[in-house]
PDB file of C-alpha atoms in Angstrom:
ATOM      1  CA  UNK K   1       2.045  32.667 -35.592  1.00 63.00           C
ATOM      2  CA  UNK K   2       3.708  29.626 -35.530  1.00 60.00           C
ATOM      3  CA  UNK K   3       1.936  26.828 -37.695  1.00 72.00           C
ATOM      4  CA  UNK K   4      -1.277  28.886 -38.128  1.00 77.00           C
ATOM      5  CA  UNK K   5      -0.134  28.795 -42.120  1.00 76.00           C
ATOM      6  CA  UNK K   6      -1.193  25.261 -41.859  1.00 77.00           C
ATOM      7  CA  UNK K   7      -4.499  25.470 -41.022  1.00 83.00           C
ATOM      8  CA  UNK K   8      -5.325  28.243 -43.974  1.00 81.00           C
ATOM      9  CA  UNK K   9      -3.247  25.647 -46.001  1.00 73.00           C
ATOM     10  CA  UNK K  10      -0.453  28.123 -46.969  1.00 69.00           C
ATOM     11  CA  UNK K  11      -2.526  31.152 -47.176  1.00 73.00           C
ATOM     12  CA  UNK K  12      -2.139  34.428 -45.462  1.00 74.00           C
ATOM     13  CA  UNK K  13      -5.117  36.378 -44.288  1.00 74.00           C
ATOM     14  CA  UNK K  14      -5.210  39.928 -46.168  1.00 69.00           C
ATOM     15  CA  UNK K  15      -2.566  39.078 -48.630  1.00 63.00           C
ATOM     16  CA  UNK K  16      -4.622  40.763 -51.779  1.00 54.00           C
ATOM     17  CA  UNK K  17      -7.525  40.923 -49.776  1.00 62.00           C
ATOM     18  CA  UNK K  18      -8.330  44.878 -48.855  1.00 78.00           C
ATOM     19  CA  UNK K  19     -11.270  45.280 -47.213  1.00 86.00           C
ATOM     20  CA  UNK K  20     -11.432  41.746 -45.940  1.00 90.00           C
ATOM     21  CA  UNK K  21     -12.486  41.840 -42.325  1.00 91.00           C
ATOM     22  CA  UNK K  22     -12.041  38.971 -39.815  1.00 93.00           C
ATOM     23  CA  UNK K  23     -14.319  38.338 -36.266  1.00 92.00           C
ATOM     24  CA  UNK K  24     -12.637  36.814 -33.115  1.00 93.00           C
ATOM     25  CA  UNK K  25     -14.593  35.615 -30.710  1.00 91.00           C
ATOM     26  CA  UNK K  26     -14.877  33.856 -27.574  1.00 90.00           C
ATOM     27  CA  UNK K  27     -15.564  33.872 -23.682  1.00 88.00           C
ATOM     28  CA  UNK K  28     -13.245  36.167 -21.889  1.00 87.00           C
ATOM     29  CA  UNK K  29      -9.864  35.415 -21.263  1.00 87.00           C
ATOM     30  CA  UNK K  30      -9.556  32.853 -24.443  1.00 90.00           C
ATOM     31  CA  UNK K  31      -6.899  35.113 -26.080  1.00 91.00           C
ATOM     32  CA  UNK K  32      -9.057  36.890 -28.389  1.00 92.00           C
ATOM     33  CA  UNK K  33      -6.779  40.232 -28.159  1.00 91.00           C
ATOM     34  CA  UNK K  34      -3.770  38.639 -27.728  1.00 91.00           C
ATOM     35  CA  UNK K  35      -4.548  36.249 -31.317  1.00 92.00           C
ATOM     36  CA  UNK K  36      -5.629  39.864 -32.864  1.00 91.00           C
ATOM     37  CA  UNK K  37      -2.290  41.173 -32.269  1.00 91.00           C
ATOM     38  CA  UNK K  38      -0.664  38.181 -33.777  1.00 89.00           C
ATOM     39  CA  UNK K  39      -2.273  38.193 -36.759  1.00 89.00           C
ATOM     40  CA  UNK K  40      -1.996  42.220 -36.644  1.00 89.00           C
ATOM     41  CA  UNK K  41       1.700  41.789 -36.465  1.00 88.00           C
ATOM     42  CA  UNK K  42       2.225  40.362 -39.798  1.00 85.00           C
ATOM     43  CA  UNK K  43       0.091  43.403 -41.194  1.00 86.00           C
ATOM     44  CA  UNK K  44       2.406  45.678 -39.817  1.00 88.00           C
ATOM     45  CA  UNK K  45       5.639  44.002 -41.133  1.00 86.00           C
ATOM     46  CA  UNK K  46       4.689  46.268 -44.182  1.00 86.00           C
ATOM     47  CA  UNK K  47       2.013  48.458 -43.344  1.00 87.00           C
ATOM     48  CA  UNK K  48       0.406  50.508 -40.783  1.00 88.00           C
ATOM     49  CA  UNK K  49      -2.111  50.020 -38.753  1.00 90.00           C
ATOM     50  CA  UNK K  50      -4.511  51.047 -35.774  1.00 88.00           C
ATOM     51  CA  UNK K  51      -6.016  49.552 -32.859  1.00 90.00           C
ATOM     52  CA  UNK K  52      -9.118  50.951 -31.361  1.00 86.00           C
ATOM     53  CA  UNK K  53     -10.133  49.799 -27.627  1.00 85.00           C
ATOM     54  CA  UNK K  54     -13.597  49.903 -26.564  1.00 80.00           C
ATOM     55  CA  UNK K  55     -13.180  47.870 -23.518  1.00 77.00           C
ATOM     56  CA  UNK K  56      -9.501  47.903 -21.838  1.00 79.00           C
ATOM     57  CA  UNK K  57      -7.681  51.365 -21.506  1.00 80.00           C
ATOM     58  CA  UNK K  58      -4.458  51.613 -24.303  1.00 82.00           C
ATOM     59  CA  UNK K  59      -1.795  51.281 -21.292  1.00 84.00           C
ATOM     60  CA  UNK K  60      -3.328  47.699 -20.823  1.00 84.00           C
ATOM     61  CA  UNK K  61      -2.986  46.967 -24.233  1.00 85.00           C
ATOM     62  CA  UNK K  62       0.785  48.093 -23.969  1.00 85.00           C
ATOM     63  CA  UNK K  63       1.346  46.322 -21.094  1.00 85.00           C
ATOM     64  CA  UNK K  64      -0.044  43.093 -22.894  1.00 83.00           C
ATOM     65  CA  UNK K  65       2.739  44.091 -25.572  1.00 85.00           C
ATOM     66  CA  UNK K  66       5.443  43.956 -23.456  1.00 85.00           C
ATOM     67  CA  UNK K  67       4.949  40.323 -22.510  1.00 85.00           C
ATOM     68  CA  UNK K  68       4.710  38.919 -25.838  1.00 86.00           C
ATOM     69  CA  UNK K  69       8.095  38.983 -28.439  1.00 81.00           C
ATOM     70  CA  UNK K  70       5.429  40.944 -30.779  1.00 85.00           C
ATOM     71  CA  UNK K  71       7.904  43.364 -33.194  1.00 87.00           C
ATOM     72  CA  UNK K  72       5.022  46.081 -35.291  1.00 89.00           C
ATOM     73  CA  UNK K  73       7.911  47.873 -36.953  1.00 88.00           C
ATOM     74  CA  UNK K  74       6.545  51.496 -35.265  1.00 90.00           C
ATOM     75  CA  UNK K  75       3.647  50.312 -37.849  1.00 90.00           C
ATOM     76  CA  UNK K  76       0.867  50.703 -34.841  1.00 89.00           C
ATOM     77  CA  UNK K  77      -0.569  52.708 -33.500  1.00 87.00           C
ATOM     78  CA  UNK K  78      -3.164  52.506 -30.171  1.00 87.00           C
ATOM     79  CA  UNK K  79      -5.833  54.181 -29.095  1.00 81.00           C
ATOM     80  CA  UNK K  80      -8.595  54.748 -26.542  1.00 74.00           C
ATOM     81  CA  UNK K  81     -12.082  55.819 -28.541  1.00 69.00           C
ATOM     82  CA  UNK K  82     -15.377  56.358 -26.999  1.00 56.00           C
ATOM     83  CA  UNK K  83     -18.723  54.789 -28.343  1.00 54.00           C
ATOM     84  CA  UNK K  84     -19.691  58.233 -29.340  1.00 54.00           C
ATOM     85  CA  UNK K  85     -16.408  58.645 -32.056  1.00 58.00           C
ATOM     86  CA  UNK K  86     -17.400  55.468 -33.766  1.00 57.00           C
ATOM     87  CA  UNK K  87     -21.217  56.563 -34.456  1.00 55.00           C
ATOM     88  CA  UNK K  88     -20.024  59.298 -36.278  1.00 53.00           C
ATOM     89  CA  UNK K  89     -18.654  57.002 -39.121  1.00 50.00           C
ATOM     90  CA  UNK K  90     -18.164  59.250 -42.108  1.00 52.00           C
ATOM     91  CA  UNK K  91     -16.172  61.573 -39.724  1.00 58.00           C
ATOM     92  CA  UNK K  92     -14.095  58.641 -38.370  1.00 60.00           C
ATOM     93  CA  UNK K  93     -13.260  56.773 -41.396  1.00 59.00           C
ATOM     94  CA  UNK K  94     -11.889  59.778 -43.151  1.00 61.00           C
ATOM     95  CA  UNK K  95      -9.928  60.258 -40.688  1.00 64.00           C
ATOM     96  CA  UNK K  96      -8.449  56.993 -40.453  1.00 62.00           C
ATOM     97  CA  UNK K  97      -8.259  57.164 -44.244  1.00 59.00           C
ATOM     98  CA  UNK K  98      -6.090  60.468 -44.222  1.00 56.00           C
ATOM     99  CA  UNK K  99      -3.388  58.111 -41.755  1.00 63.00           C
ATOM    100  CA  UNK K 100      -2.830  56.021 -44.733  1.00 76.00           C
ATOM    101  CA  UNK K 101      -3.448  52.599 -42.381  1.00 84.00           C
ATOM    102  CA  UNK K 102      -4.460  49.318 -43.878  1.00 86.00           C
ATOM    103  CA  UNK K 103      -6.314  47.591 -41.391  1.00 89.00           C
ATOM    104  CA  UNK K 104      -8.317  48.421 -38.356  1.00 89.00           C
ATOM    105  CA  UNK K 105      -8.316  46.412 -35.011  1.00 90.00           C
ATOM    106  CA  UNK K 106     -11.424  47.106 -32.888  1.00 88.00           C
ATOM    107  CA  UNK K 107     -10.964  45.147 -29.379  1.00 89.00           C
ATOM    108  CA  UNK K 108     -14.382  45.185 -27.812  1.00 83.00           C
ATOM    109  CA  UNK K 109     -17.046  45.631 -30.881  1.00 81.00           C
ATOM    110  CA  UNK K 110     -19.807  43.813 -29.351  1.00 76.00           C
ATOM    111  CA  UNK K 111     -19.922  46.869 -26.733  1.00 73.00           C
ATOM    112  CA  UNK K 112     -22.103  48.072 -29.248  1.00 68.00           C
ATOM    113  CA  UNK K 113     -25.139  45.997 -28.586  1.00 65.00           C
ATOM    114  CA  UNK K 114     -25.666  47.471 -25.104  1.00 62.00           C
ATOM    115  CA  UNK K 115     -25.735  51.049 -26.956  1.00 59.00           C
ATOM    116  CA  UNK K 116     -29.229  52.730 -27.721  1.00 58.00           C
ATOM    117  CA  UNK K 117     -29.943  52.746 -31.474  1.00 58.00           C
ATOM    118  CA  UNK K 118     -29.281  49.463 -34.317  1.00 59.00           C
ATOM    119  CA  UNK K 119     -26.794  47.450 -33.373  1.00 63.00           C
ATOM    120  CA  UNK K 120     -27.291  46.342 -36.851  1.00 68.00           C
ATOM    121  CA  UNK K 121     -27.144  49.506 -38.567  1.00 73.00           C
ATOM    122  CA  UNK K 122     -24.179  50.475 -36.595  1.00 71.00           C
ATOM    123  CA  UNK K 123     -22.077  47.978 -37.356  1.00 75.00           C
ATOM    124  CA  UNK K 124     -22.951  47.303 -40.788  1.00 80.00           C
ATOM    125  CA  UNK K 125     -22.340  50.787 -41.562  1.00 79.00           C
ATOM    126  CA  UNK K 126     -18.908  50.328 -39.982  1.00 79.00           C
ATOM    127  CA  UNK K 127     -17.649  47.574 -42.080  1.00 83.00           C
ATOM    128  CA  UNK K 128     -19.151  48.662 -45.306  1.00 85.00           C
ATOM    129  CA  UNK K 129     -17.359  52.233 -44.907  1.00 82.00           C
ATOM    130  CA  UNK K 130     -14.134  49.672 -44.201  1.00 84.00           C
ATOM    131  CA  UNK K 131     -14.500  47.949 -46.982  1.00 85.00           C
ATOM    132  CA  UNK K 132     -15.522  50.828 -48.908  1.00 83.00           C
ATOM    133  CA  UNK K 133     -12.015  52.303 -48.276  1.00 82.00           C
ATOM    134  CA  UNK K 134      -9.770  49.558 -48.930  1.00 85.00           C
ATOM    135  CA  UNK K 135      -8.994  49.176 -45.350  1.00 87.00           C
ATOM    136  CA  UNK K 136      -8.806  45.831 -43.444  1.00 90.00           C
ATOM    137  CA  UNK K 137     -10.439  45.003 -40.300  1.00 91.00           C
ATOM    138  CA  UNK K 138      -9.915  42.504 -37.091  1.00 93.00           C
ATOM    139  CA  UNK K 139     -13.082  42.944 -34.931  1.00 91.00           C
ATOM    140  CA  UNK K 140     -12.921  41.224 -31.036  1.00 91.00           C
ATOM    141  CA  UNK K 141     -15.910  40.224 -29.240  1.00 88.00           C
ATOM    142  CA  UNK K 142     -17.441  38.423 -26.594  1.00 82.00           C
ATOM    143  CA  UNK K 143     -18.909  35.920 -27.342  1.00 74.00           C
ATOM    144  CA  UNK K 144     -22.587  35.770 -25.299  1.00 60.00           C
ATOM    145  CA  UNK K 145     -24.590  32.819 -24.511  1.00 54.00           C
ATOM    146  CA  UNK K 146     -27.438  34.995 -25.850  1.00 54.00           C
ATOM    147  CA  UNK K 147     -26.159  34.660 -29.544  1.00 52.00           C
ATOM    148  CA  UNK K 148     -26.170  38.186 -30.754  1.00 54.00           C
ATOM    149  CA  UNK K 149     -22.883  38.176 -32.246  1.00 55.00           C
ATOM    150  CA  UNK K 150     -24.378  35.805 -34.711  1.00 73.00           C
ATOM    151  CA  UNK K 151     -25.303  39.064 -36.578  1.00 73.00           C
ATOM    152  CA  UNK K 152     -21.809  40.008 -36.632  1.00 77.00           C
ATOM    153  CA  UNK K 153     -21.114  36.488 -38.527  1.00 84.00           C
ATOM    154  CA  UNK K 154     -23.189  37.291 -41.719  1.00 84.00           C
ATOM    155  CA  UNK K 155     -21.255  40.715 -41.756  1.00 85.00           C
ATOM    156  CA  UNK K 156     -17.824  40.102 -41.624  1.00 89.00           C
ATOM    157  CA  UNK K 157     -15.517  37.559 -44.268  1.00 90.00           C
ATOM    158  CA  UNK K 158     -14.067  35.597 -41.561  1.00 91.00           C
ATOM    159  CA  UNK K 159     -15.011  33.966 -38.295  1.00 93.00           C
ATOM    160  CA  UNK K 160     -12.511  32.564 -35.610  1.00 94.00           C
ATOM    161  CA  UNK K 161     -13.890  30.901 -32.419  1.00 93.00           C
ATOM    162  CA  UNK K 162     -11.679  30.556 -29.295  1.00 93.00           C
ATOM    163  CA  UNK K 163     -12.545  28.411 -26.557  1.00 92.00           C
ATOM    164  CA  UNK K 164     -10.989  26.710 -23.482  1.00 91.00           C
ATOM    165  CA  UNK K 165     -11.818  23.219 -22.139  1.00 90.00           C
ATOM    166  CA  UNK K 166     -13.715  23.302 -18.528  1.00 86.00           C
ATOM    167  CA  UNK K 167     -11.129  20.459 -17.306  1.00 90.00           C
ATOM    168  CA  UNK K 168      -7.768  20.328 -19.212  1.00 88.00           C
ATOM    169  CA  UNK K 169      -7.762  24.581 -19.388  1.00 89.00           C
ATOM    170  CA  UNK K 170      -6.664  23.652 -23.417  1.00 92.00           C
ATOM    171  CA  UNK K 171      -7.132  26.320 -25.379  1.00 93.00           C
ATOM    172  CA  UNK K 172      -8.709  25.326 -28.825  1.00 94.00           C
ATOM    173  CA  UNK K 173      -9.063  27.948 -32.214  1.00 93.00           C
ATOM    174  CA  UNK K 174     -12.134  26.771 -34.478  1.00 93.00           C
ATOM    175  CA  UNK K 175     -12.311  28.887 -37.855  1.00 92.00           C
ATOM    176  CA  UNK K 176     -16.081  28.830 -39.022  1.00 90.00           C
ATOM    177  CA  UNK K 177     -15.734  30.524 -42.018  1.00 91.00           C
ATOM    178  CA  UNK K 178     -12.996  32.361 -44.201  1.00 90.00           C
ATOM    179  CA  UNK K 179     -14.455  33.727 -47.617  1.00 87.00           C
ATOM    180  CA  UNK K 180     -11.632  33.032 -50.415  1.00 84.00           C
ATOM    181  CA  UNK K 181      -9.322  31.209 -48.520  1.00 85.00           C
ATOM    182  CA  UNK K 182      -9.286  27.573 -47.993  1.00 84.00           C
ATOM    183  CA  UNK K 183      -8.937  26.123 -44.245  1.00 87.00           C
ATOM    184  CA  UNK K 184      -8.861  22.991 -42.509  1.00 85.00           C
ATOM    185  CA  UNK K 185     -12.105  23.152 -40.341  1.00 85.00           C
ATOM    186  CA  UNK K 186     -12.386  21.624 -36.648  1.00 88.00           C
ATOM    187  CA  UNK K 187     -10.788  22.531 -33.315  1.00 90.00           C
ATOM    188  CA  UNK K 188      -6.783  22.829 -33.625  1.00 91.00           C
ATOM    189  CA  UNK K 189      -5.173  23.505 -30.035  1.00 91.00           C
ATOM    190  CA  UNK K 190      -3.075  26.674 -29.124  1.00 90.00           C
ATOM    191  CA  UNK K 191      -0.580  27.991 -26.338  1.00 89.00           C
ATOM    192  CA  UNK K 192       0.865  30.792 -24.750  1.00 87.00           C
ATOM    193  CA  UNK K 193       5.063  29.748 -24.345  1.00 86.00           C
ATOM    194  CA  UNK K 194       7.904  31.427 -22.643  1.00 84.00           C
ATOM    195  CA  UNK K 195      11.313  31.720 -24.412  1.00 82.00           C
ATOM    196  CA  UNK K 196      13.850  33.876 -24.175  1.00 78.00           C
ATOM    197  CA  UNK K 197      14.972  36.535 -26.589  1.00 74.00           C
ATOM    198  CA  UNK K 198      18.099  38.859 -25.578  1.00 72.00           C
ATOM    199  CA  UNK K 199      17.869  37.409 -22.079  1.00 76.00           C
ATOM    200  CA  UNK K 200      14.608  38.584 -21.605  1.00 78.00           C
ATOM    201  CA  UNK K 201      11.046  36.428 -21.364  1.00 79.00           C
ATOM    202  CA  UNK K 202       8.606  36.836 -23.470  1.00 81.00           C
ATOM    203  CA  UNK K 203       5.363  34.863 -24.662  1.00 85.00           C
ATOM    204  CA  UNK K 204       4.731  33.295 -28.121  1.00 85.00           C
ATOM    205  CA  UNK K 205       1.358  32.485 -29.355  1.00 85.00           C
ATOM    206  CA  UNK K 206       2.162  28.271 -30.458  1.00 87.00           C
ATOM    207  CA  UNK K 207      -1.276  26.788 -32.733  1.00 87.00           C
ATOM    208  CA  UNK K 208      -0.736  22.822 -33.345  1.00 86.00           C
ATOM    209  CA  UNK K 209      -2.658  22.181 -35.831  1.00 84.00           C
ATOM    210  CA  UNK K 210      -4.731  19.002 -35.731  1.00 83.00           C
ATOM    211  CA  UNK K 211      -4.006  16.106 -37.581  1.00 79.00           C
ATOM    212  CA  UNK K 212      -5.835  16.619 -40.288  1.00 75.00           C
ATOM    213  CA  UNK K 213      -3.818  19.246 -41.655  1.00 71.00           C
ATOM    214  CA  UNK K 214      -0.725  16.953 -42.286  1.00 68.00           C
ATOM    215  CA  UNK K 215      -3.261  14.525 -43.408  1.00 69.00           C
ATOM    216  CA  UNK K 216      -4.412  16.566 -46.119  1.00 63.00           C
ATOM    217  CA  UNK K 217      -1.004  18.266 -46.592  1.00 60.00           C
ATOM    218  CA  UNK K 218      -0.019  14.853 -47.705  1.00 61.00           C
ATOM    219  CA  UNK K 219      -2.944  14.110 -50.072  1.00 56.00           C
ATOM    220  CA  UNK K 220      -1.503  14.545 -53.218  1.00 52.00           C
ATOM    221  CA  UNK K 221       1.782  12.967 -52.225  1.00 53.00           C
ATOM    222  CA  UNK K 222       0.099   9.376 -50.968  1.00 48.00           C
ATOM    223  CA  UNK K 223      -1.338   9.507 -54.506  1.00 51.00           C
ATOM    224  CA  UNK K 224       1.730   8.797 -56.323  1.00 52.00           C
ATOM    225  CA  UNK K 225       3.675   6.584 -53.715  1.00 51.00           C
ATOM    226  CA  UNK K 226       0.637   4.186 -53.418  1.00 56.00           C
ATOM    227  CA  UNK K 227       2.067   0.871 -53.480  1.00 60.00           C
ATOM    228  CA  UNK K 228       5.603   1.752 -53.530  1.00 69.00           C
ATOM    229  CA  UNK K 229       7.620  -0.892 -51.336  1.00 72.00           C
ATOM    230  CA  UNK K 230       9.434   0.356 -48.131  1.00 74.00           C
ATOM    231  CA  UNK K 231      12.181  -0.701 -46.627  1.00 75.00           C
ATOM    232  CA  UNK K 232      11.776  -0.830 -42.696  1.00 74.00           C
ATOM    233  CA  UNK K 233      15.454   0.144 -42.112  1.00 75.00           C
ATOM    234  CA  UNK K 234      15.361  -2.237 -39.101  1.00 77.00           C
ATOM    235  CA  UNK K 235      17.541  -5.430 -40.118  1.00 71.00           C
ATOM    236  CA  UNK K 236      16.199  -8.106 -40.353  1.00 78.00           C
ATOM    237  CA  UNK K 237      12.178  -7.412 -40.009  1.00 76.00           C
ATOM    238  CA  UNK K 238      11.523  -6.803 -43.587  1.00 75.00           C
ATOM    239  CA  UNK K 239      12.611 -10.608 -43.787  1.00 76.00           C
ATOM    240  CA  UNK K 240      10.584 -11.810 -41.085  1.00 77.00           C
ATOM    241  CA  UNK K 241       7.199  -9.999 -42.760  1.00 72.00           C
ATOM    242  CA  UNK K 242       7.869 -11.691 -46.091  1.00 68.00           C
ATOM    243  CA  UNK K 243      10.704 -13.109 -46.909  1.00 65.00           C
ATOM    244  CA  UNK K 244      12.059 -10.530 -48.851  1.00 60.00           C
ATOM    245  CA  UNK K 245      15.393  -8.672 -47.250  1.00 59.00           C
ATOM    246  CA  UNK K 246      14.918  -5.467 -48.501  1.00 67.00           C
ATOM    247  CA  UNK K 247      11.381  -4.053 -48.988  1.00 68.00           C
ATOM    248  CA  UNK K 248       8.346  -5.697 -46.692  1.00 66.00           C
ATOM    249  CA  UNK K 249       6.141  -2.940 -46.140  1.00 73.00           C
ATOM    250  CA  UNK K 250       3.717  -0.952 -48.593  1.00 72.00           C
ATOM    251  CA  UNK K 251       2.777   2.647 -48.998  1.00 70.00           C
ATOM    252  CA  UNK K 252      -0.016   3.685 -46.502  1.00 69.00           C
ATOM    253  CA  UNK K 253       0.196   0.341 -43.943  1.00 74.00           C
ATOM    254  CA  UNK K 254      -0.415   0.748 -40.364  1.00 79.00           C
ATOM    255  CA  UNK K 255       1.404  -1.011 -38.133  1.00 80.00           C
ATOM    256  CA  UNK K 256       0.456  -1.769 -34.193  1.00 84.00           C
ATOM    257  CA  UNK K 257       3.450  -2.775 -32.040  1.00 84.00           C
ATOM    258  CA  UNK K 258       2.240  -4.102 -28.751  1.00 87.00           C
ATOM    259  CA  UNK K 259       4.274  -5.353 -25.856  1.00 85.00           C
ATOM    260  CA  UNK K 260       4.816  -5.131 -22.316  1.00 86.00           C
ATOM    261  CA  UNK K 261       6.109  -2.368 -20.256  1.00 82.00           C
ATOM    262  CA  UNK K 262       9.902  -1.565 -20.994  1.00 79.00           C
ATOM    263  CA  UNK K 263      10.132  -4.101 -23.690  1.00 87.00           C
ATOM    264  CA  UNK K 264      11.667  -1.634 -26.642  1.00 84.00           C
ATOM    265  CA  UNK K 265       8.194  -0.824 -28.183  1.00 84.00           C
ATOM    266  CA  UNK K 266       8.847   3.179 -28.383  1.00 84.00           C
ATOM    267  CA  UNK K 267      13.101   2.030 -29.138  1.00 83.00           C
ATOM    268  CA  UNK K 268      11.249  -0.053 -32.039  1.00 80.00           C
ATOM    269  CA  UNK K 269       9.386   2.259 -33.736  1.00 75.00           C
TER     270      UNK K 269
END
């Protein structure tokens, strides 16, 4: 994903972490699935994997696929599983052990809360077995007004929120937590873009990353150019600020040009 390594601040998610399982979240039609598959596509650069759908049938799924540039090396594989296959646990995680995958996408987990029995239980007993087995997880829900996948919060290692803005439509990714990895916390916006690749469309997933993130990028840099001169490059001006022709500005100033309409301001800069 382009520029997502900037909010984890270089970090990849399940680089040396098995086990480590991740929740995506949000209202429906924030990209949940489609950021699952982004992040599961790294994964399967060296691995295998397997996606589970609770909610869509797989031909949706692969129809999602063939909009976006997504490449999963013949690394994953997706399938349709009823409620009923995932209470058996034991039985299911051995088999998913036996395919030699290393992480698990569920698309529709909180479909389990409107299931008779623990929701708690359930799912705990889901992502222990995971972790139990060395196998990594990406779990997609929908996120409900009525806060229950709050539970699935405490469970998991890693929470990402998705949202959209009622008036602009911009799509924002919040992460909330991320056990062992650092992040830059706060809403950072993301996109869906067309480009073309063998003269065929197809979507990328774009994050920008907030400010902050070059801000804090740049941390320990500032630190040793503090009060280092600068030289504008614009002839001239480093005069006019001080008198001195070649270095008038300082390490960490701000300058505000102002002016009218059309009179160079954006040329100046």
């Amino acid at each position: 994903i382009d520029r997502w390594n900037k909010i984890l601040q270089g970090s990849e998610l399940f680089r040396g972490t098995e086990g480590y399982s991740v929740l995506i979240k949000g209202l429906p039609g924030t990209g949940k699935t489609s950021l699952g598959l982004s992040i599961l596509e790294k994964v399967c650069s060296k691995y295998k994997a397997k996606l589970i759908t609770l909610v869509e049938p797989a031909y949706q799924i692969l129809n999602l696929l063939g909009l976006f540039s997504f490449n999963f090396n013949n690394n994953l594989d997706i399938i349709d599983t009823t409620i009923s296959d995932l209470e058996d646990t034991s039985g299911y995680l051995n088999k998913l052990e036996s395919s030699e995958i290393k992480c698990l996408m569920i698309d529709g987990i909180s479909i389990l809360k409107y299931q008779e029995g623990g929701l708690k239980e359930r799912t705990k007993n889901l992502i222990d077995r995971l972790k139990e087995r060395k196998i990594s997880s990406i779990l997609i829900s929908e996120e409900s007004i009525l806060g229950e996948d709050k539970f699935f919060e405490y469970l998991v290692d890693g929470v990402i929120n998705l949202s959209i803005d009622a008036v602009s439509r911009q799509r924002f990714i919040e992460i909330s937590k991320m056990r062992y990895i650092n992040y830059i916390a706060g809403k950072h916006s993301f996109c869906f873009r067309e480009n073309i690749y063998d003269n065929e469309k197809k979507i990328d997933l774009i994050v920008n990353p907030s400010i902050k993130c070059y801000i804090e990028e740049r941390e320990g840099k500032v630190e040793e150019q503090n009060n280092k001169p600068i030289n504008s490059g614009i002839k001239g001006f480093d005069r006019l600020i001080n008198g001195n022709s070649k270095e008038a500005l300082d390490s960490g100033d701000t300058i505000l040009v102002l002016g009218e309409p059309g009179s160079g301001k954006t040329l100046f800069a």
